Short mmCIF file of C-alpha atoms and ligand atoms in Angstrom, two decimals:
data_model
loop_
_atom_site.label_atom_id
_atom_site.label_comp_id
_atom_site.label_asym_id
_atom_site.label_seq_id
_atom_site.Cartn_x
_atom_site.Cartn_y
_atom_site.Cartn_z
CA UNK A 1 209.77 73.07 178.79
CA UNK A 2 207.54 70.07 179.63
CA UNK A 3 209.33 66.75 180.12
CA UNK A 4 207.59 65.07 177.20
CA UNK A 5 208.44 67.96 174.93
CA UNK A 6 212.10 67.64 175.95
CA UNK A 7 212.06 63.88 175.27
CA UNK A 8 210.51 64.55 171.88
CA UNK A 9 213.35 66.92 171.06
CA UNK A 10 215.96 64.47 172.36
CA UNK A 11 214.36 61.69 170.29
CA UNK A 12 214.71 63.84 167.22
CA UNK A 13 218.45 64.26 167.99
CA UNK A 14 218.56 60.47 168.21
CA UNK A 15 216.90 60.02 164.87
CA UNK A 16 219.78 62.07 163.45
CA UNK A 17 222.30 59.93 165.33
CA UNK A 18 220.72 56.72 163.99
CA UNK A 19 220.90 58.16 160.49
CA UNK A 20 224.46 59.42 160.87
CA UNK A 21 226.29 57.57 158.08
CA UNK A 22 229.58 59.22 158.98
CA UNK A 23 229.34 58.02 162.61
CA UNK A 24 228.93 54.37 161.60
CA UNK A 25 231.47 54.51 158.79
CA UNK A 26 234.33 55.12 161.24
CA UNK A 27 236.55 52.07 161.85
CA UNK A 28 235.88 49.95 164.96
CA UNK A 29 232.64 51.65 165.91
CA UNK A 30 229.40 49.77 166.68
CA UNK A 31 226.24 50.32 164.70
CA UNK A 32 223.65 50.63 167.49
CA UNK A 33 223.57 54.04 169.21
CA UNK A 34 222.87 54.15 172.96
CA UNK A 35 220.02 56.44 173.99
CA UNK A 36 220.39 58.55 177.18
CA UNK A 37 218.42 57.75 180.34
CA UNK A 38 217.18 59.62 183.39
CA UNK A 39 215.21 62.83 183.55
CA UNK A 40 215.63 65.56 180.89
CA UNK A 41 214.20 68.04 183.44
CA UNK A 42 216.95 67.24 185.96
CA UNK A 43 219.30 70.04 186.93
CA UNK A 44 222.31 67.72 186.79
CA UNK A 45 223.66 66.00 183.68
CA UNK A 46 226.16 63.15 183.95
CA UNK A 47 228.39 62.78 180.89
CA UNK A 48 230.47 59.64 180.34
CA UNK A 49 232.87 58.77 177.59
CA UNK A 50 230.94 56.30 175.46
CA UNK A 51 228.95 53.09 175.74
CA UNK A 52 230.64 49.76 176.39
CA UNK A 53 229.51 46.22 175.57
CA UNK A 54 226.82 46.08 178.27
CA UNK A 55 225.45 49.49 177.39
CA UNK A 56 225.24 48.57 173.70
CA UNK A 57 223.45 45.32 174.59
CA UNK A 58 220.97 46.95 176.95
CA UNK A 59 220.71 50.20 174.97
CA UNK A 60 221.21 52.33 178.10
CA UNK A 61 224.22 54.27 179.39
CA UNK A 62 226.07 53.14 182.51
CA UNK A 63 224.44 49.77 183.13
CA UNK A 64 227.64 47.70 183.48
CA UNK A 65 229.95 47.37 186.49
CA UNK A 66 231.10 51.01 186.27
CA UNK A 67 227.48 52.18 186.16
CA UNK A 68 226.68 50.14 189.26
CA UNK A 69 229.49 51.81 191.19
CA UNK A 70 228.29 55.23 190.05
CA UNK A 71 224.66 54.50 190.98
CA UNK A 72 225.54 53.08 194.41
CA UNK A 73 227.48 56.21 195.27
CA UNK A 74 224.79 58.59 194.04
CA UNK A 75 222.12 56.66 195.93
CA UNK A 76 224.33 56.83 199.02
CA UNK A 77 224.13 60.63 198.76
CA UNK A 78 220.33 60.45 198.77
CA UNK A 79 219.79 60.89 195.04
CA UNK A 80 217.29 58.99 192.94
CA UNK A 81 219.31 58.36 189.80
CA UNK A 82 216.44 58.22 187.28
CA UNK A 83 214.74 61.28 188.78
CA UNK A 84 217.69 63.51 189.65
CA UNK A 85 220.01 63.03 186.66
CA UNK A 86 220.05 63.02 182.90
CA UNK A 87 222.71 60.50 181.88
CA UNK A 88 224.45 60.51 178.53
CA UNK A 89 227.84 60.08 176.84
CA UNK A 90 230.21 62.11 174.68
CA UNK A 91 229.75 59.51 171.93
CA UNK A 92 226.68 57.37 171.47
CA UNK A 93 228.24 54.56 169.43
CA UNK A 94 230.47 51.96 171.10
CA UNK A 95 234.14 52.16 170.21
CA UNK A 96 235.99 48.82 170.29
CA UNK A 97 239.17 46.99 169.44
CA UNK A 98 238.76 43.78 167.47
CA UNK A 99 240.86 41.04 169.10
CA UNK A 100 242.38 38.13 167.11
CA UNK A 101 239.81 35.87 168.84
CA UNK A 102 237.08 37.92 167.18
CA UNK A 103 235.98 39.38 170.50
CA UNK A 104 235.37 43.13 170.69
CA UNK A 105 237.11 44.86 173.57
CA UNK A 106 235.83 48.26 174.75
CA UNK A 107 238.17 51.09 173.81
CA UNK A 108 238.03 54.87 174.41
CA UNK A 109 236.60 56.83 171.46
CA UNK A 110 239.08 58.43 169.07
CA UNK A 111 239.37 62.21 168.64
CA UNK A 112 237.82 61.73 165.17
CA UNK A 113 234.76 59.94 166.57
CA UNK A 114 234.35 62.58 169.27
CA UNK A 115 234.46 65.34 166.67
CA UNK A 116 232.04 63.58 164.31
CA UNK A 117 229.52 63.18 167.16
CA UNK A 118 230.19 66.55 168.82
CA UNK A 119 227.04 68.33 167.74
CA UNK A 120 224.74 65.66 169.24
CA UNK A 121 225.88 66.32 172.81
CA UNK A 122 225.76 70.07 172.15
CA UNK A 123 222.13 69.69 171.10
CA UNK A 124 221.26 67.56 174.15
CA UNK A 125 222.74 70.21 176.44
CA UNK A 126 220.75 72.98 174.78
CA UNK A 127 217.52 70.97 175.26
CA UNK A 128 218.12 69.80 178.85
CA UNK A 129 219.71 73.09 180.01
CA UNK A 130 221.40 71.59 183.09
CA UNK A 131 222.68 73.74 185.93
CA UNK A 132 225.54 71.34 186.61
CA UNK A 133 227.37 68.85 184.37
CA UNK A 134 229.42 66.13 186.05
CA UNK A 135 232.03 64.83 183.61
CA UNK A 136 233.12 61.24 184.19
CA UNK A 137 236.70 60.62 183.10
CA UNK A 138 239.34 62.47 181.11
CA UNK A 139 237.68 62.31 177.68
CA UNK A 140 234.39 63.77 178.92
CA UNK A 141 236.19 66.40 181.01
CA UNK A 142 238.38 67.42 178.08
CA UNK A 143 235.33 67.70 175.82
CA UNK A 144 234.30 70.67 177.98
CA UNK A 145 237.55 71.95 179.43
CA UNK A 146 240.04 71.44 176.61
CA UNK A 147 242.64 68.81 175.77
CA UNK A 148 245.15 70.13 178.31
CA UNK A 149 242.80 69.52 181.21
CA UNK A 150 244.45 67.21 183.78
CA UNK A 151 241.98 65.11 185.71
CA UNK A 152 244.43 63.90 188.37
CA UNK A 153 245.25 67.52 189.18
CA UNK A 154 241.86 69.22 188.83
CA UNK A 155 239.15 66.65 189.54
CA UNK A 156 236.56 67.76 192.07
CA UNK A 157 236.96 71.48 191.26
CA UNK A 158 234.19 73.60 189.78
CA UNK A 159 234.62 75.13 186.32
CA UNK A 160 232.33 77.22 184.17
CA UNK A 161 231.42 76.40 180.55
CA UNK A 162 229.07 78.84 178.79
CA UNK A 163 227.45 79.63 182.15
CA UNK A 164 227.02 75.97 183.15
CA UNK A 165 228.95 74.63 186.15
CA UNK A 166 231.23 71.69 185.30
CA UNK A 167 232.42 69.23 187.95
CA UNK A 168 235.01 66.80 186.57
CA UNK A 169 235.66 63.51 188.29
CA UNK A 170 237.15 60.10 187.59
CA UNK A 171 235.44 57.62 185.33
CA UNK A 172 233.93 54.90 187.56
CA UNK A 173 235.61 52.22 185.37
CA UNK A 174 238.98 53.82 186.18
CA UNK A 175 238.04 53.74 189.88
CA UNK A 176 237.28 50.01 189.58
CA UNK A 177 240.54 49.38 187.71
CA UNK A 178 242.56 51.27 190.29
CA UNK A 179 240.79 49.36 193.03
CA UNK A 180 241.90 46.08 191.51
CA UNK A 181 245.51 47.32 191.68
CA UNK A 182 247.14 48.97 194.70
CA UNK A 183 246.21 52.55 195.63
CA UNK A 184 242.60 52.06 194.58
CA UNK A 185 241.21 53.09 197.94
CA UNK A 186 242.52 56.59 197.42
CA UNK A 187 240.90 56.87 193.95
CA UNK A 188 237.58 55.63 195.32
CA UNK A 189 237.82 58.10 198.19
CA UNK A 190 238.46 60.98 195.72
CA UNK A 191 235.59 59.83 193.49
CA UNK A 192 233.18 59.78 196.45
CA UNK A 193 234.36 63.19 197.64
CA UNK A 194 233.94 64.66 194.14
CA UNK A 195 230.42 63.29 193.80
CA UNK A 196 229.53 64.70 197.21
CA UNK A 197 230.19 68.16 195.74
CA UNK A 198 227.06 67.79 193.62
CA UNK A 199 225.27 68.64 196.87
CA UNK A 200 227.04 72.02 196.97
CA UNK A 201 225.04 72.92 193.88
CA UNK A 202 221.91 70.88 194.30
CA UNK A 203 220.28 68.95 197.18
CA UNK A 204 218.51 65.64 196.43
CA UNK A 205 215.11 67.04 197.46
CA UNK A 206 215.34 69.90 194.95
CA UNK A 207 217.26 68.08 192.25
CA UNK A 208 214.54 67.78 189.63
N1 URA B 1 231.39 54.07 180.29
C1 URA B 1 230.95 55.23 179.76
O1 URA B 1 231.70 56.17 179.59
N2 URA B 1 229.67 55.33 179.44
C2 URA B 1 228.82 54.35 179.63
O2 URA B 1 227.65 54.52 179.30
C3 URA B 1 229.30 53.15 180.19
C4 URA B 1 230.59 53.03 180.51
#
């Protein structure tokens, strides 16, 4: 399918997301959905958990500190992020916790929110038809591999989901958090090693 045709189809999914009353009526959920970025013709899809404050502001997934870490590492492997990947999230609306100060703190999406938004990611996958999906973090990995999936045990291994290869790895925000505490070097090392496995399926020169 031509790239523009795919974007048209993805845009129509997004019209449905924007009009999703149920999505916005959930407690502690933002009201601006975050559109995916990258190339809908790419063979590799990156799936995060959900947009944070920066992503909601800039209306693009993975543009905050976690996104920078992810991009740096993918570039280091020779990939062009906008050309070689289609980047999206399990949920498109930001999930937050309202602090007494009135500030909104990013929070992982609830099971309810994930279920309400489930069909949007399913539709994106059926339009993009990726060969490989890299799941970033436990929530995204469990979306594909079930709630009993253990990231610490099985990150960096290949799984199959309806004929698509799934490669689960850590969420880059969790890598940054671990780095700020002790033992972070090991998590970063694992994250880099997991991302390197993308090259077992697809080389940068043939990625899109
Ligand atoms: N974390 C995510 O899971 N997705 C984003 O888009 C940004 C941060």
